[in-house]
Coordinates of N, CA and C in Angstrom, one line a residue:
X1 N -9.6 -2.0 -24.0 CA -10.1 -3.3 -24.8 C -9.1 -4.3 -23.8
X2 N -9.1 -5.5 -24.4 CA -8.1 -6.7 -23.8 C -6.3 -6.1 -23.9
X3 N -6.2 -5.7 -25.3 CA -5.2 -5.1 -25.8 C -5.0 -4.4 -25.0
X4 N -5.2 -3.4 -25.2 CA -4.9 -2.3 -24.6 C -4.1 -2.6 -22.6
X5 N -4.9 -3.2 -22.2 CA -4.8 -3.9 -20.9 C -3.8 -4.8 -20.9
X6 N -3.3 -5.7 -21.8 CA -1.9 -6.4 -21.9 C -0.7 -5.7 -22.0
X7 N -1.4 -4.2 -22.7 CA 0.0 -3.6 -23.3 C 0.3 -2.6 -22.0
X8 N -0.8 -1.7 -21.3 CA 0.2 -1.2 -20.1 C 1.0 -2.5 -19.1
X9 N 0.3 -3.6 -19.0 CA 1.2 -4.6 -18.1 C 2.9 -5.0 -18.8
X10 N 2.9 -5.1 -20.0 CA 3.8 -5.2 -20.0 C 4.8 -3.7 -20.5
X11 N 4.4 -3.0 -20.5 CA 4.9 -1.7 -20.2 C 5.3 -1.1 -18.6
X12 N 4.2 -1.8 -17.8 CA 4.6 -1.8 -16.3 C 6.1 -2.6 -15.9
X13 N 5.6 -3.9 -16.9 CA 7.1 -4.5 -16.2 C 7.9 -4.2 -16.9
X14 N 8.5 -3.4 -18.5 CA 9.3 -3.1 -19.1 C 10.1 -1.7 -18.3
X15 N 9.0 -0.9 -17.6 CA 9.4 0.3 -16.9 C 10.0 0.2 -15.1
X16 N 9.7 -1.3 -14.7 CA 10.3 -1.4 -13.3 C 11.1 -2.0 -13.3
X17 N 11.5 -3.0 -14.8 CA 12.7 -3.4 -15.5 C 14.0 -2.2 -15.4
X18 N 13.6 -1.5 -16.2 CA 14.3 -0.3 -16.5 C 15.0 0.4 -15.5
X19 N 13.6 0.5 -14.2 CA 14.2 1.8 -12.9 C 15.5 0.6 -12.3
X20 N 14.6 -0.6 -11.8 CA 15.5 -1.1 -11.1 C 17.0 -2.0 -11.7
X21 N 17.2 -1.7 -12.5 CA 18.4 -1.8 -13.4 C 19.5 -0.7 -13.2
X22 N 18.6 0.5 -13.9 CA 19.2 1.8 -13.0 C 19.5 2.2 -11.6
X23 N 19.0 1.6 -10.8 CA 19.1 1.8 -10.0 C 20.5 1.0 -9.4
X24 N 20.1 0.0 -9.4 CA 21.5 -1.1 -9.3 C 23.0 -0.6 -10.1
X25 N 22.9 0.1 -11.7 CA 23.8 0.4 -12.2 C 24.7 2.1 -11.5
X26 N 23.7 2.1 -10.5 CA 24.2 3.8 -10.3 C 24.3 3.3 -8.7
X27 N 24.4 2.6 -7.9 CA 24.6 2.3 -7.1 C 23.6 2.8 -5.8
X28 N 22.4 2.8 -6.3 CA 21.2 3.3 -4.9 C 20.4 2.3 -4.6
X29 N 20.0 0.7 -5.2 CA 19.4 0.1 -5.0 C 19.3 -0.6 -3.6
X30 N 20.4 -0.4 -3.0 CA 20.7 -0.7 -1.7 C 19.7 0.1 -0.4
X31 N 19.9 1.6 -1.1 CA 18.9 2.6 -0.3 C 17.8 2.8 -0.5
X32 N 16.8 2.2 -1.6 CA 15.7 2.2 -2.1 C 14.6 1.5 -1.7
X33 N 13.5 2.4 -1.6 CA 12.2 1.4 -1.3 C 11.3 1.3 -2.8
X34 N 10.9 0.3 -3.3 CA 10.1 0.4 -4.5 C 9.2 -0.2 -4.0
X35 N 7.9 0.4 -4.3 CA 6.3 0.6 -4.2 C 5.5 0.4 -4.8
X36 N 4.9 -0.7 -5.6 CA 3.9 -0.5 -6.5 C 2.5 -0.8 -5.7
X37 N 1.5 -0.2 -5.6 CA 0.3 -0.2 -5.8 C -0.9 0.1 -6.7
X38 N -1.9 -0.8 -6.4 CA -3.1 -0.4 -7.3 C -4.0 0.7 -6.7
X39 N -4.9 1.1 -7.0 CA -5.8 2.3 -6.5 C -7.3 1.6 -6.1
X40 N -7.5 1.0 -5.7 CA -8.5 0.4 -5.2 C -9.9 -0.1 -6.5
X41 N -9.5 -1.8 -6.7 CA -11.0 -2.8 -7.1 C -10.7 -1.9 -8.5
X42 N -11.1 -3.5 -9.3 CA -11.1 -3.1 -10.4 C -12.3 -2.8 -11.6
X43 N -12.5 -1.8 -12.7 CA -14.0 -1.4 -13.0 C -14.0 -2.9 -14.1
X44 N -15.5 -3.4 -13.8 CA -16.2 -4.5 -14.7 C -16.0 -4.2 -15.8
X45 N -16.4 -2.8 -16.6 CA -16.4 -2.3 -17.8 C -14.4 -2.4 -18.5
X46 N -13.6 -2.4 -17.8 CA -12.4 -2.3 -18.2 C -11.7 -3.5 -17.8
X47 N -12.7 -5.1 -17.9 CA -11.7 -6.2 -17.4 C -11.5 -6.4 -16.2
X48 N -11.6 -5.2 -15.2 CA -11.3 -6.0 -14.1 C -12.4 -6.7 -13.4
X49 N -11.8 -7.1 -12.7 CA -11.8 -8.9 -12.0 C -12.0 -8.8 -10.6
X50 N -12.9 -8.8 -9.7 CA -12.3 -8.6 -8.1 C -12.7 -9.6 -7.4
X51 N -12.6 -10.8 -8.0 CA -13.7 -12.2 -7.9 C -12.4 -12.5 -6.6
X52 N -12.6 -12.8 -5.4 CA -13.8 -14.0 -4.5 C -15.0 -12.3 -4.0
X53 N -14.5 -11.2 -4.3 CA -15.6 -9.9 -4.0 C -16.3 -9.2 -4.5
X54 N -17.2 -9.2 -4.0 CA -18.2 -8.5 -4.5 C -17.7 -6.8 -4.6
X55 N -18.3 -6.1 -5.8 CA -18.5 -4.7 -5.7 C -17.0 -4.8 -6.9
X56 N -17.2 -3.0 -7.0 CA -15.9 -2.5 -8.2 C -15.8 -1.5 -7.4
X57 N -14.6 -0.8 -8.6 CA -14.0 0.3 -8.1 C -15.7 1.5 -7.4
X58 N -15.2 2.7 -7.0 CA -15.9 3.2 -6.4 C -17.5 2.6 -5.1
X59 N -17.2 1.6 -4.8 CA -18.2 1.2 -4.3 C -17.8 0.7 -3.0
X60 N -18.3 0.6 -1.9 CA -17.9 0.6 -0.5 C -17.7 -0.9 -0.1
X61 N -18.1 -2.1 -1.1 CA -18.0 -3.5 -0.9 C -16.1 -3.9 -1.3
X62 N -16.4 -5.0 -0.4 CA -14.6 -5.6 -0.5 C -13.9 -5.3 -1.8
X63 N -14.7 -5.5 -3.0 CA -14.0 -5.7 -4.5 C -13.7 -3.9 -5.0
X64 N -14.4 -3.0 -4.2 CA -14.2 -1.8 -4.2 C -13.0 -1.2 -4.0
X65 N -12.6 -1.8 -2.7 CA -11.6 -1.6 -1.9 C -10.3 -1.9 -1.3
X66 N -10.6 -2.9 -2.2 CA -8.9 -3.8 -2.1 C -8.4 -4.0 -3.4
X67 N -6.9 -4.2 -3.2 CA -5.9 -4.2 -4.4 C -4.7 -4.8 -3.8
X68 N -4.0 -4.9 -4.6 CA -2.5 -6.1 -4.5 C -1.4 -4.7 -4.7
X69 N 0.0 -5.1 -3.8 CA 0.8 -4.1 -3.3 C 2.0 -5.0 -3.8
X70 N 3.2 -4.4 -3.9 CA 4.3 -4.8 -3.6 C 5.4 -3.5 -3.1
X71 N 6.2 -4.6 -2.2 CA 7.0 -4.2 -1.7 C 8.5 -4.8 -1.9
X72 N 9.6 -4.0 -2.4 CA 10.7 -4.8 -2.8 C 11.7 -3.2 -2.2
X73 N 12.6 -3.9 -1.4 CA 13.8 -3.1 -0.8 C 14.6 -4.1 -0.4
X74 N 16.1 -3.5 -0.5 CA 17.1 -4.6 0.7 C 17.0 -4.2 2.0
X75 N 16.5 -2.7 2.3 CA 16.7 -2.8 3.4 C 15.2 -3.1 4.7
X76 N 14.4 -3.9 3.7 CA 13.8 -4.6 4.4 C 14.2 -6.4 5.3
X77 N 14.1 -6.7 6.5 CA 14.4 -7.8 6.9 C 14.6 -8.9 6.1
X78 N 15.3 -9.7 6.4 CA 15.4 -10.9 5.3 C 14.5 -11.7 5.6
X79 N 13.8 -11.9 6.9 CA 13.0 -12.8 7.3 C 11.5 -12.4 5.9
X80 N 11.6 -11.0 6.0 CA 10.2 -10.4 5.6 C 10.5 -11.0 3.9
X81 N 11.1 -10.8 3.4 CA 11.4 -11.2 1.4 C 10.5 -12.2 1.6
X82 N 10.0 -11.9 0.0 CA 9.3 -13.1 -0.4 C 8.0 -13.8 0.7
X83 N 7.7 -13.0 1.3 CA 6.8 -13.4 2.4 C 5.4 -12.6 1.7
X84 N 4.6 -12.9 2.4 CA 2.9 -12.0 1.2 C 2.3 -12.1 2.9
X85 N 1.0 -10.9 2.6 CA 0.3 -10.6 3.6 C -0.8 -10.4 3.1
X86 N -1.9 -11.8 3.8 CA -3.3 -11.0 3.6 C -5.0 -10.9 4.1
X87 N -3.9 -9.9 4.9 CA -5.0 -9.1 5.9 C -5.1 -8.2 5.7
X88 N -5.8 -7.5 5.8 CA -6.2 -5.9 5.8 C -5.3 -4.8 6.2
X89 N -4.5 -3.7 5.2 CA -3.8 -3.1 5.3 C -4.4 -1.6 4.9
X90 N -4.1 -0.4 5.5 CA -4.6 0.5 4.6 C -3.3 1.6 4.4
X91 N -2.9 1.7 3.6 CA -1.7 2.5 3.0 C -0.9 3.3 3.6
X92 N -2.3 4.2 4.6 CA -1.4 5.0 5.9 C -0.3 4.6 6.8
X93 N -1.0 2.6 6.7 CA 0.1 2.2 7.8 C 1.1 2.2 7.4
X94 N 1.7 2.2 6.4 CA 2.7 2.0 5.7 C 3.9 3.1 6.2
X95 N 3.5 4.3 6.3 CA 4.2 5.2 7.0 C 5.2 5.3 8.3
X96 N 4.6 4.6 9.0 CA 5.9 4.3 10.3 C 6.8 3.8 9.7
X97 N 6.1 2.3 8.8 CA 7.6 1.7 8.2 C 8.7 2.1 7.5
X98 N 8.0 3.3 6.8 CA 8.9 3.8 5.8 C 10.0 4.6 6.7
X99 N 9.1 5.4 7.7 CA 9.9 6.4 8.2 C 11.3 5.6 9.1
X100 N 10.6 4.5 9.9 CA 11.6 3.8 10.3 C 13.0 3.4 9.6
X101 N 12.7 2.4 8.2 CA 13.7 2.0 7.3 C 14.2 3.3 6.9
X102 N 13.7 4.8 6.8 CA 14.5 6.1 6.2 C 15.5 6.5 7.0
X103 N 15.6 5.8 8.8 CA 16.1 6.2 10.1 C 17.3 5.6 10.3

């Protein structure tokens, strides 16, 4: 229900805060790439809203294959920090970027 969904978001916020604070306190934040990604569209019966796209999880419409993602790292070029991209990206497109950051 809606309360469970809200609770999950609060817990995710707490976990991300705890993780980032721990990484910084132990000197790992400078060499860490932090990624949060959804899993392809919401489900209408579970408060999912894919507007303005049609479809939902399990369909091939845009609402079933689109989701948000956040990438945070001090390794990213400063010109990219705080920017957004509204085009299409597949998760496999990230591999070359991550490999480049690792070297």
